[in-house]
PDB file of C-alpha atoms in Angstrom:
ATOM      1  CA  MET A   1     101.075  70.716  62.550  1.00 80.00           C
ATOM      2  CA  TYR A   2     102.177  67.316  63.810  1.00 90.00           C
ATOM      3  CA  HIS A   3      99.273  66.903  66.246  1.00 85.00           C
ATOM      4  CA  GLU A   4      96.914  66.204  63.332  1.00 90.00           C
ATOM      5  CA  TYR A   5      99.315  63.848  61.610  1.00 93.00           C
ATOM      6  CA  TYR A   6      99.818  61.820  64.791  1.00 94.00           C
ATOM      7  CA  GLN A   7      96.133  62.061  65.806  1.00 95.00           C
ATOM      8  CA  PHE A   8      96.647  63.982  69.047  1.00 96.00           C
ATOM      9  CA  GLU A   9      93.850  65.842  70.782  1.00 94.00           C
ATOM     10  CA  SER A  10      96.479  68.143  72.278  1.00 93.00           C
ATOM     11  CA  LEU A  11     100.237  68.515  72.131  1.00 95.00           C
ATOM     12  CA  PRO A  12     101.736  65.768  74.326  1.00 96.00           C
ATOM     13  CA  PHE A  13     104.951  67.476  75.353  1.00 95.00           C
ATOM     14  CA  GLU A  14     104.001  71.020  76.260  1.00 92.00           C
ATOM     15  CA  SER A  15     105.943  72.337  79.270  1.00 84.00           C
ATOM     16  CA  THR A  16     102.845  73.700  81.007  1.00 84.00           C
ATOM     17  CA  PRO A  17     102.008  71.872  84.287  1.00 82.00           C
ATOM     18  CA  ASP A  18      98.777  70.273  83.046  1.00 85.00           C
ATOM     19  CA  PRO A  19      97.501  67.731  85.644  1.00 82.00           C
ATOM     20  CA  ARG A  20      96.236  65.507  82.802  1.00 86.00           C
ATOM     21  CA  PHE A  21      99.845  64.696  82.010  1.00 90.00           C
ATOM     22  CA  PHE A  22     100.900  64.005  85.585  1.00 89.00           C
ATOM     23  CA  TYR A  23     103.128  60.937  85.433  1.00 92.00           C
ATOM     24  CA  ALA A  24     102.909  58.955  88.645  1.00 87.00           C
ATOM     25  CA  SER A  25     106.450  57.682  89.021  1.00 91.00           C
ATOM     26  CA  GLU A  26     107.180  56.250  92.451  1.00 91.00           C
ATOM     27  CA  GLN A  27     108.816  59.416  93.719  1.00 91.00           C
ATOM     28  CA  HIS A  28     106.093  61.653  92.293  1.00 90.00           C
ATOM     29  CA  ARG A  29     103.402  59.475  93.876  1.00 90.00           C
ATOM     30  CA  GLU A  30     105.218  59.697  97.202  1.00 90.00           C
ATOM     31  CA  ALA A  31     105.462  63.484  96.986  1.00 89.00           C
ATOM     32  CA  LEU A  32     101.785  63.850  96.108  1.00 90.00           C
ATOM     33  CA  ALA A  33     100.799  61.419  98.872  1.00 89.00           C
ATOM     34  CA  ALA A  34     102.893  63.391 101.380  1.00 87.00           C
ATOM     35  CA  ILE A  35     101.085  66.606 100.455  1.00 87.00           C
ATOM     36  CA  GLU A  36      97.658  64.961 100.647  1.00 87.00           C
ATOM     37  CA  TYR A  37      98.459  63.359 103.991  1.00 87.00           C
ATOM     38  CA  ALA A  38      99.692  66.617 105.526  1.00 84.00           C
ATOM     39  CA  VAL A  39      96.639  68.485 104.262  1.00 84.00           C
ATOM     40  CA  ARG A  40      93.979  65.924 105.159  1.00 84.00           C
ATOM     41  CA  MET A  41      95.452  65.158 108.576  1.00 85.00           C
ATOM     42  CA  ARG A  42      96.205  68.866 109.209  1.00 84.00           C
ATOM     43  CA  LYS A  43      99.838  68.270 110.003  1.00 84.00           C
ATOM     44  CA  GLY A  44     101.296  71.693 109.200  1.00 80.00           C
ATOM     45  CA  PHE A  45     104.259  72.047 106.842  1.00 91.00           C
ATOM     46  CA  VAL A  46     105.255  69.785 103.962  1.00 93.00           C
ATOM     47  CA  LEU A  47     108.290  70.480 101.753  1.00 94.00           C
ATOM     48  CA  VAL A  48     108.828  69.371  98.133  1.00 94.00           C
ATOM     49  CA  THR A  49     112.101  70.263  96.423  1.00 94.00           C
ATOM     50  CA  GLY A  50     113.712  69.404  93.109  1.00 93.00           C
ATOM     51  CA  ASP A  51     115.816  70.812  90.319  1.00 91.00           C
ATOM     52  CA  ILE A  52     114.382  73.091  87.647  1.00 90.00           C
ATOM     53  CA  GLY A  53     112.106  71.086  85.367  1.00 89.00           C
ATOM     54  CA  ALA A  54     111.772  68.132  87.755  1.00 90.00           C
ATOM     55  CA  GLY A  55     107.966  68.324  87.864  1.00 89.00           C
ATOM     56  CA  LYS A  56     107.366  70.217  91.113  1.00 90.00           C
ATOM     57  CA  THR A  57     104.742  72.569  89.736  1.00 86.00           C
ATOM     58  CA  THR A  58     102.949  69.697  87.994  1.00 87.00           C
ATOM     59  CA  ILE A  59     102.658  67.971  91.370  1.00 89.00           C
ATOM     60  CA  ALA A  60     101.279  71.170  92.874  1.00 86.00           C
ATOM     61  CA  ARG A  61      98.651  71.385  90.119  1.00 86.00           C
ATOM     62  CA  ALA A  62      97.745  67.714  90.608  1.00 87.00           C
ATOM     63  CA  MET A  63      97.293  68.472  94.301  1.00 87.00           C
ATOM     64  CA  LEU A  64      94.953  71.347  93.458  1.00 85.00           C
ATOM     65  CA  GLN A  65      92.865  69.033  91.319  1.00 85.00           C
ATOM     66  CA  ARG A  66      92.635  66.331  93.995  1.00 85.00           C
ATOM     67  CA  LEU A  67      91.702  68.775  96.743  1.00 86.00           C
ATOM     68  CA  GLN A  68      89.055  70.570  94.721  1.00 85.00           C
ATOM     69  CA  GLY A  69      85.969  70.993  96.881  1.00 86.00           C
ATOM     70  CA  GLN A  70      87.764  69.616  99.943  1.00 87.00           C
ATOM     71  CA  ALA A  71      90.034  72.525 100.857  1.00 90.00           C
ATOM     72  CA  LEU A  72      90.529  76.199 100.095  1.00 93.00           C
ATOM     73  CA  VAL A  73      93.921  76.503  98.422  1.00 92.00           C
ATOM     74  CA  VAL A  74      95.558  79.923  98.611  1.00 93.00           C
ATOM     75  CA  PRO A  75      98.460  80.419  96.180  1.00 91.00           C
ATOM     76  CA  VAL A  76     101.251  82.462  97.737  1.00 91.00           C
ATOM     77  CA  LEU A  77     103.060  84.593  95.201  1.00 80.00           C
ATOM     78  CA  HIS A  78     106.829  84.206  95.251  1.00 75.00           C
ATOM     79  CA  GLY A  79     109.268  87.041  95.727  1.00 79.00           C
ATOM     80  CA  HIS A  80     108.004  88.538  98.990  1.00 89.00           C
ATOM     81  CA  GLU A  81     110.770  90.430 100.762  1.00 90.00           C
ATOM     82  CA  THR A  82     108.880  91.105 103.997  1.00 93.00           C
ATOM     83  CA  GLY A  83     106.586  89.100 106.200  1.00 93.00           C
ATOM     84  CA  GLN A  84     104.067  91.942 106.217  1.00 93.00           C
ATOM     85  CA  SER A  85     103.842  91.853 102.422  1.00 93.00           C
ATOM     86  CA  LEU A  86     103.187  88.105 102.435  1.00 95.00           C
ATOM     87  CA  LEU A  87     100.617  88.357 105.216  1.00 95.00           C
ATOM     88  CA  LYS A  88      98.719  91.102 103.388  1.00 94.00           C
ATOM     89  CA  GLN A  89      98.627  89.034 100.205  1.00 94.00           C
ATOM     90  CA  VAL A  90      97.129  86.048 102.040  1.00 95.00           C
ATOM     91  CA  VAL A  91      94.595  88.248 103.847  1.00 95.00           C
ATOM     92  CA  ARG A  92      93.510  89.906 100.593  1.00 94.00           C
ATOM     93  CA  HIS A  93      93.182  86.553  98.843  1.00 94.00           C
ATOM     94  CA  LEU A  94      90.751  85.510 101.575  1.00 94.00           C
ATOM     95  CA  GLU A  95      88.753  88.644 100.736  1.00 93.00           C
ATOM     96  CA  LEU A  96      89.472  90.328 104.041  1.00 94.00           C
ATOM     97  CA  PRO A  97      90.008  94.091 104.316  1.00 92.00           C
ATOM     98  CA  VAL A  98      93.500  95.482 104.749  1.00 92.00           C
ATOM     99  CA  GLY A  99      93.395  98.948 106.293  1.00 87.00           C
ATOM    100  CA  LYS A 100      96.172 101.477 105.928  1.00 84.00           C
ATOM    101  CA  ASN A 101      96.753 101.529 109.671  1.00 85.00           C
ATOM    102  CA  ASP A 102      96.333  97.786 110.325  1.00 89.00           C
ATOM    103  CA  ASP A 103      99.352  96.481 112.187  1.00 92.00           C
ATOM    104  CA  HIS A 104     100.744  92.963 112.056  1.00 93.00           C
ATOM    105  CA  ALA A 105      98.866  91.703 115.121  1.00 93.00           C
ATOM    106  CA  ARG A 106      95.509  92.957 113.829  1.00 93.00           C
ATOM    107  CA  LEU A 107      96.021  91.332 110.413  1.00 94.00           C
ATOM    108  CA  LEU A 108      97.076  88.044 111.995  1.00 94.00           C
ATOM    109  CA  GLU A 109      93.999  88.012 114.247  1.00 94.00           C
ATOM    110  CA  ARG A 110      91.739  88.809 111.285  1.00 94.00           C
ATOM    111  CA  LEU A 111      93.342  85.905 109.427  1.00 95.00           C
ATOM    112  CA  ARG A 112      92.872  83.568 112.394  1.00 95.00           C
ATOM    113  CA  LEU A 113      89.147  84.286 112.578  1.00 95.00           C
ATOM    114  CA  ARG A 114      88.695  83.667 108.849  1.00 95.00           C
ATOM    115  CA  LEU A 115      90.627  80.390 109.075  1.00 95.00           C
ATOM    116  CA  ILE A 116      88.315  79.258 111.887  1.00 94.00           C
ATOM    117  CA  GLU A 117      85.322  80.102 109.671  1.00 94.00           C
ATOM    118  CA  GLN A 118      86.783  78.050 106.851  1.00 93.00           C
ATOM    119  CA  LEU A 119      87.380  75.082 109.137  1.00 91.00           C
ATOM    120  CA  GLN A 120      83.809  75.241 110.431  1.00 92.00           C
ATOM    121  CA  ARG A 121      82.592  75.151 106.832  1.00 91.00           C
ATOM    122  CA  GLY A 122      84.562  71.946 106.275  1.00 89.00           C
ATOM    123  CA  LEU A 123      87.034  73.658 103.935  1.00 89.00           C
ATOM    124  CA  PRO A 124      90.429  73.808 105.671  1.00 89.00           C
ATOM    125  CA  THR A 125      92.862  76.347 104.262  1.00 93.00           C
ATOM    126  CA  VAL A 126      96.060  75.372 102.450  1.00 94.00           C
ATOM    127  CA  LEU A 127      98.799  77.850 101.540  1.00 95.00           C
ATOM    128  CA  LEU A 128     100.558  76.670  98.377  1.00 94.00           C
ATOM    129  CA  VAL A 129     103.925  78.361  98.000  1.00 94.00           C
ATOM    130  CA  ASP A 130     105.530  77.614  94.624  1.00 91.00           C
ATOM    131  CA  GLU A 131     109.100  78.799  93.929  1.00 92.00           C
ATOM    132  CA  ALA A 132     109.429  79.169  97.700  1.00 94.00           C
ATOM    133  CA  GLN A 133     113.208  79.562  97.448  1.00 94.00           C
ATOM    134  CA  SER A 134     112.581  83.125  96.215  1.00 94.00           C
ATOM    135  CA  LEU A 135     111.025  84.149  99.545  1.00 94.00           C
ATOM    136  CA  SER A 136     113.185  86.063 101.992  1.00 94.00           C
ATOM    137  CA  ASP A 137     113.999  84.568 105.396  1.00 93.00           C
ATOM    138  CA  GLU A 138     111.590  87.083 106.918  1.00 95.00           C
ATOM    139  CA  ALA A 139     108.778  85.916 104.634  1.00 95.00           C
ATOM    140  CA  LEU A 140     109.503  82.260 105.465  1.00 94.00           C
ATOM    141  CA  GLU A 141     109.417  83.165 109.153  1.00 94.00           C
ATOM    142  CA  GLU A 142     105.999  84.759 108.582  1.00 95.00           C
ATOM    143  CA  LEU A 143     104.759  81.439 107.216  1.00 95.00           C
ATOM    144  CA  ARG A 144     106.001  79.777 110.385  1.00 93.00           C
ATOM    145  CA  LEU A 145     104.023  82.256 112.466  1.00 92.00           C
ATOM    146  CA  MET A 146     100.914  81.489 110.419  1.00 93.00           C
ATOM    147  CA  SER A 147     101.416  77.784 111.062  1.00 91.00           C
ATOM    148  CA  ASN A 148     101.080  78.513 114.792  1.00 90.00           C
ATOM    149  CA  LEU A 149      97.452  79.483 114.289  1.00 90.00           C
ATOM    150  CA  ASP A 150      95.326  76.687 115.720  1.00 88.00           C
ATOM    151  CA  THR A 151      92.448  75.738 117.971  1.00 85.00           C
ATOM    152  CA  ASP A 152      92.642  73.341 120.911  1.00 82.00           C
ATOM    153  CA  THR A 153      92.283  70.419 118.499  1.00 84.00           C
ATOM    154  CA  ASP A 154      93.157  71.539 114.949  1.00 84.00           C
ATOM    155  CA  LYS A 155      95.763  73.325 112.917  1.00 88.00           C
ATOM    156  CA  LEU A 156      94.025  76.154 111.112  1.00 93.00           C
ATOM    157  CA  VAL A 157      96.287  76.202 108.078  1.00 93.00           C
ATOM    158  CA  GLN A 158      98.468  73.732 106.206  1.00 93.00           C
ATOM    159  CA  ILE A 159     101.444  75.034 104.259  1.00 94.00           C
ATOM    160  CA  VAL A 160     103.004  73.390 101.206  1.00 94.00           C
ATOM    161  CA  LEU A 161     106.454  74.688 100.274  1.00 94.00           C
ATOM    162  CA  VAL A 162     107.598  73.844  96.746  1.00 94.00           C
ATOM    163  CA  GLY A 163     111.020  74.983  95.608  1.00 94.00           C
ATOM    164  CA  GLN A 164     114.470  74.310  94.257  1.00 94.00           C
ATOM    165  CA  PRO A 165     117.179  72.431  96.204  1.00 93.00           C
ATOM    166  CA  GLU A 166     118.641  75.630  97.692  1.00 94.00           C
ATOM    167  CA  LEU A 167     115.421  75.989  99.691  1.00 94.00           C
ATOM    168  CA  ARG A 168     116.166  72.728 101.502  1.00 92.00           C
ATOM    169  CA  ASN A 169     119.702  73.956 102.223  1.00 90.00           C
ATOM    170  CA  ARG A 170     118.409  77.251 103.619  1.00 92.00           C
ATOM    171  CA  ILE A 171     115.938  75.483 105.864  1.00 91.00           C
ATOM    172  CA  ARG A 172     118.771  73.320 107.202  1.00 89.00           C
ATOM    173  CA  SER A 173     120.607  76.461 108.292  1.00 84.00           C
ATOM    174  CA  GLY A 174     120.522  77.624 111.886  1.00 82.00           C
ATOM    175  CA  ARG A 175     118.662  80.859 111.140  1.00 87.00           C
ATOM    176  CA  LEU A 176     115.565  78.916 110.032  1.00 92.00           C
ATOM    177  CA  SER A 177     115.719  76.179 112.663  1.00 92.00           C
ATOM    178  CA  ALA A 178     112.280  77.069 114.040  1.00 92.00           C
ATOM    179  CA  LEU A 179     110.757  76.574 110.596  1.00 93.00           C
ATOM    180  CA  ARG A 180     112.657  73.313 110.069  1.00 93.00           C
ATOM    181  CA  GLN A 181     111.178  71.854 113.253  1.00 92.00           C
ATOM    182  CA  ARG A 182     107.656  72.366 111.896  1.00 92.00           C
ATOM    183  CA  ILE A 183     108.159  70.452 108.649  1.00 93.00           C
ATOM    184  CA  VAL A 184     106.498  67.072 109.103  1.00 91.00           C
ATOM    185  CA  LEU A 185     107.305  65.627 105.658  1.00 91.00           C
ATOM    186  CA  ALA A 186     109.990  66.529 103.113  1.00 92.00           C
ATOM    187  CA  LYS A 187     110.282  65.003  99.641  1.00 92.00           C
ATOM    188  CA  GLU A 188     112.991  65.585  97.052  1.00 93.00           C
ATOM    189  CA  LEU A 189     112.304  64.952  93.368  1.00 92.00           C
ATOM    190  CA  ARG A 190     115.151  63.325  91.493  1.00 93.00           C
ATOM    191  CA  PRO A 191     115.568  62.987  87.717  1.00 94.00           C
ATOM    192  CA  LEU A 192     113.680  60.108  86.104  1.00 95.00           C
ATOM    193  CA  SER A 193     115.464  56.792  85.616  1.00 96.00           C
ATOM    194  CA  ALA A 194     115.762  55.242  82.146  1.00 96.00           C
ATOM    195  CA  THR A 195     112.741  53.032  82.855  1.00 96.00           C
ATOM    196  CA  GLU A 196     110.745  55.977  84.194  1.00 96.00           C
ATOM    197  CA  THR A 197     111.668  58.049  81.138  1.00 97.00           C
ATOM    198  CA  ALA A 198     110.170  55.384  78.879  1.00 98.00           C
ATOM    199  CA  GLY A 199     107.041  55.271  81.020  1.00 97.00           C
ATOM    200  CA  TYR A 200     106.829  59.068  81.079  1.00 97.00           C
ATOM    201  CA  ILE A 201     106.975  59.338  77.281  1.00 97.00           C
ATOM    202  CA  ALA A 202     104.419  56.558  76.800  1.00 97.00           C
ATOM    203  CA  HIS A 203     102.070  58.117  79.361  1.00 96.00           C
ATOM    204  CA  ARG A 204     102.086  61.534  77.733  1.00 96.00           C
ATOM    205  CA  LEU A 205     101.540  60.060  74.274  1.00 97.00           C
ATOM    206  CA  ARG A 206      98.499  58.127  75.519  1.00 96.00           C
ATOM    207  CA  ALA A 207      97.118  61.121  77.440  1.00 95.00           C
ATOM    208  CA  ALA A 208      97.273  63.323  74.330  1.00 95.00           C
ATOM    209  CA  SER A 209      96.036  60.779  71.767  1.00 95.00           C
ATOM    210  CA  ARG A 210      92.515  60.661  70.369  1.00 93.00           C
ATOM    211  CA  ASP A 211      92.603  56.920  70.994  1.00 93.00           C
ATOM    212  CA  ALA A 212      94.728  56.083  74.044  1.00 89.00           C
ATOM    213  CA  ALA A 213      94.661  52.386  73.118  1.00 90.00           C
ATOM    214  CA  LYS A 214      96.166  53.037  69.691  1.00 91.00           C
ATOM    215  CA  VAL A 215      98.853  55.719  69.726  1.00 94.00           C
ATOM    216  CA  ALA A 216      99.752  56.708  66.169  1.00 94.00           C
ATOM    217  CA  VAL A 217     103.485  57.175  66.770  1.00 96.00           C
ATOM    218  CA  ASN A 218     106.092  54.942  68.350  1.00 96.00           C
ATOM    219  CA  PHE A 219     109.309  55.951  70.091  1.00 97.00           C
ATOM    220  CA  GLU A 220     111.816  53.158  69.521  1.00 97.00           C
ATOM    221  CA  GLN A 221     113.597  51.966  72.665  1.00 97.00           C
ATOM    222  CA  PRO A 222     117.086  53.022  71.458  1.00 97.00           C
ATOM    223  CA  ALA A 223     115.606  56.466  70.752  1.00 97.00           C
ATOM    224  CA  ILE A 224     114.208  56.660  74.280  1.00 97.00           C
ATOM    225  CA  ASP A 225     117.569  55.589  75.703  1.00 97.00           C
ATOM    226  CA  LEU A 226     119.227  58.407  73.767  1.00 95.00           C
ATOM    227  CA  ILE A 227     116.687  60.931  75.043  1.00 95.00           C
ATOM    228  CA  HIS A 228     117.245  59.814  78.621  1.00 96.00           C
ATOM    229  CA  ARG A 229     121.006  59.947  78.273  1.00 94.00           C
ATOM    230  CA  HIS A 230     121.085  63.504  76.996  1.00 91.00           C
ATOM    231  CA  THR A 231     118.299  65.000  79.084  1.00 92.00           C
ATOM    232  CA  GLY A 232     119.494  63.409  82.313  1.00 93.00           C
ATOM    233  CA  GLY A 233     115.912  62.352  83.038  1.00 94.00           C
ATOM    234  CA  ILE A 234     114.711  65.944  83.594  1.00 93.00           C
ATOM    235  CA  PRO A 235     111.034  66.028  82.532  1.00 93.00           C
ATOM    236  CA  ARG A 236     111.178  69.539  81.078  1.00 92.00           C
ATOM    237  CA  LEU A 237     114.114  68.624  78.838  1.00 92.00           C
ATOM    238  CA  ILE A 238     112.444  65.345  77.882  1.00 95.00           C
ATOM    239  CA  ASN A 239     109.413  67.373  76.773  1.00 95.00           C
ATOM    240  CA  ILE A 240     111.519  69.668  74.598  1.00 92.00           C
ATOM    241  CA  ALA A 241     113.419  66.755  73.059  1.00 94.00           C
ATOM    242  CA  CYS A 242     110.269  64.744  72.299  1.00 96.00           C
ATOM    243  CA  ASP A 243     108.474  67.772  70.865  1.00 94.00           C
ATOM    244  CA  ASN A 244     111.387  68.387  68.502  1.00 93.00           C
ATOM    245  CA  CYS A 245     111.437  64.723  67.514  1.00 95.00           C
ATOM    246  CA  LEU A 246     107.729  64.667  66.714  1.00 96.00           C
ATOM    247  CA  LEU A 247     108.077  67.752  64.545  1.00 94.00           C
ATOM    248  CA  LEU A 248     110.912  66.096  62.626  1.00 94.00           C
ATOM    249  CA  GLY A 249     108.915  62.883  62.413  1.00 95.00           C
ATOM    250  CA  PHE A 250     106.054  64.830  60.860  1.00 94.00           C
ATOM    251  CA  VAL A 251     108.416  66.443  58.355  1.00 94.00           C
ATOM    252  CA  ARG A 252     109.661  62.994  57.351  1.00 94.00           C
ATOM    253  CA  GLN A 253     106.188  61.448  57.544  1.00 95.00           C
ATOM    254  CA  ALA A 254     107.597  58.872  59.949  1.00 95.00           C
ATOM    255  CA  GLN A 255     105.474  56.619  62.150  1.00 94.00           C
ATOM    256  CA  SER A 256     108.396  55.754  64.419  1.00 96.00           C
ATOM    257  CA  ILE A 257     110.851  58.020  66.207  1.00 97.00           C
ATOM    258  CA  THR A 258     114.281  56.541  65.589  1.00 97.00           C
ATOM    259  CA  PRO A 259     117.653  57.311  67.187  1.00 96.00           C
ATOM    260  CA  GLU A 260     118.591  59.247  64.054  1.00 94.00           C
ATOM    261  CA  LEU A 261     115.551  61.498  64.461  1.00 94.00           C
ATOM    262  CA  VAL A 262     116.392  61.948  68.132  1.00 95.00           C
ATOM    263  CA  ARG A 263     119.909  63.071  67.264  1.00 92.00           C
ATOM    264  CA  ARG A 264     118.419  65.602  64.867  1.00 88.00           C
ATOM    265  CA  GLY A 265     115.964  66.790  67.493  1.00 85.00           C
ATOM    266  CA  LEU A 266     118.618  67.055  70.174  1.00 86.00           C
ATOM    267  CA  ALA A 267     120.794  69.101  67.837  1.00 83.00           C
ATOM    268  CA  ASP A 268     118.275  71.920  68.261  1.00 73.00           C
ATOM    269  CA  MET A 269     118.787  71.703  72.027  1.00 69.00           C
ATOM    270  CA  VAL A 270     122.583  72.035  72.062  1.00 57.00           C
ATOM    271  CA  PRO A 271     122.553  74.919  74.626  1.00 56.00           C
ATOM    272  CA  ASN A 272     120.970  72.521  77.139  1.00 53.00           C
ATOM    273  CA  PHE A 273     123.883  70.084  76.992  1.00 51.00           C
ATOM    274  CA  SER A 274     127.527  70.404  77.918  1.00 43.00           C
ATOM    275  CA  ASP A 275     128.906  66.863  78.086  1.00 46.00           C
ATOM    276  CA  SER A 276     131.648  65.874  75.674  1.00 38.00           C
ATOM    277  CA  ALA A 277     129.682  62.803  74.594  1.00 42.00           C
ATOM    278  CA  TRP A 278     127.116  65.097  73.041  1.00 43.00           C
ATOM    279  CA  SER A 279     129.506  66.404  70.380  1.00 42.00           C
ATOM    280  CA  GLN A 280     130.353  62.807  69.498  1.00 44.00           C
ATOM    281  CA  THR A 281     126.656  62.002  69.156  1.00 42.00           C
ATOM    282  CA  LEU A 282     126.127  64.900  66.779  1.00 41.00           C
ATOM    283  CA  ALA A 283     129.133  63.853  64.767  1.00 42.00           C
ATOM    284  CA  THR A 284     127.463  60.533  63.927  1.00 41.00           C
ATOM    285  CA  THR A 285     124.630  62.341  62.109  1.00 38.00           C
ATOM    286  CA  THR A 286     125.765  63.567  58.717  1.00 33.00           C
ATOM    287  CA  ALA A 287     122.923  62.840  56.325  1.00 37.00           C
ATOM    288  CA  PRO A 288     120.833  65.891  55.386  1.00 35.00           C
ATOM    289  CA  LEU A 289     117.239  66.014  56.574  1.00 34.00           C
ATOM    290  CA  ARG A 290     114.854  65.296  53.716  1.00 34.00           C
ATOM    291  CA  MET A 291     111.118  65.828  53.545  1.00 33.00           C
ATOM    292  CA  THR A 292     109.140  62.925  52.173  1.00 34.00           C
ATOM    293  CA  GLY A 293     105.491  62.427  51.325  1.00 35.00           C
ATOM    294  CA  THR A 294     103.130  65.218  50.351  1.00 31.00           C
TER     295      THR A 294
END
């Protein structure tokens, strides 16, 4: 629908973690740099936390893109209740056999030998654990044991933990103190500032446009301020708000997204907001939505 009207090659505000739309705010650049540094210098653990929708998975996908051909990235599925389950998943992903009678020590040794092979090939192994807060303490402890695998000069595996703020709180607890001591870098993603929100919207519009130098739709600054105020700078909510606004802009055949259109778009997101100011904002919009043009 609106992607043709606004001359987009793709939808600019999809919530999928597409690396093309990675917005390099200062904090996101720092988080990505921390991951790259830990991986390239073989430092062990790096931790990235942030609220739901803060852009953690997008950073992880950007990391995958940057490390392509330079490292073997093994995605660790979330939800493991036992260390044995997690270990078996990693071993299988590396295309190693898992026998019915293989005990923990045998699997760990098999993993160690494969990691040495990977290092000798010039492709160090990275375990990427998204939604890491869903892992049990036992599974997190298994990751710590894997991080102990090394040679006389090199760590055999780097581990990137990506999760929600409760993961950071768990790691601070005494029961995971051994894991905490192995984390060399920890970054926390905060909501975008008002300035960053404007930059984020502009970046995604350019990235999706057929002609990045001439974007066919403009978000007015007061409209952006309204979006930031009511999304709290959370990228996922910004995406939903902007997508709604562009749809309404298409219906009205508008070339600019105005505060009035934003209020209309945000009205469809009422479950995402709870502040009292929101009801006052909605109250200012009384005119019915009309379709213009053909």
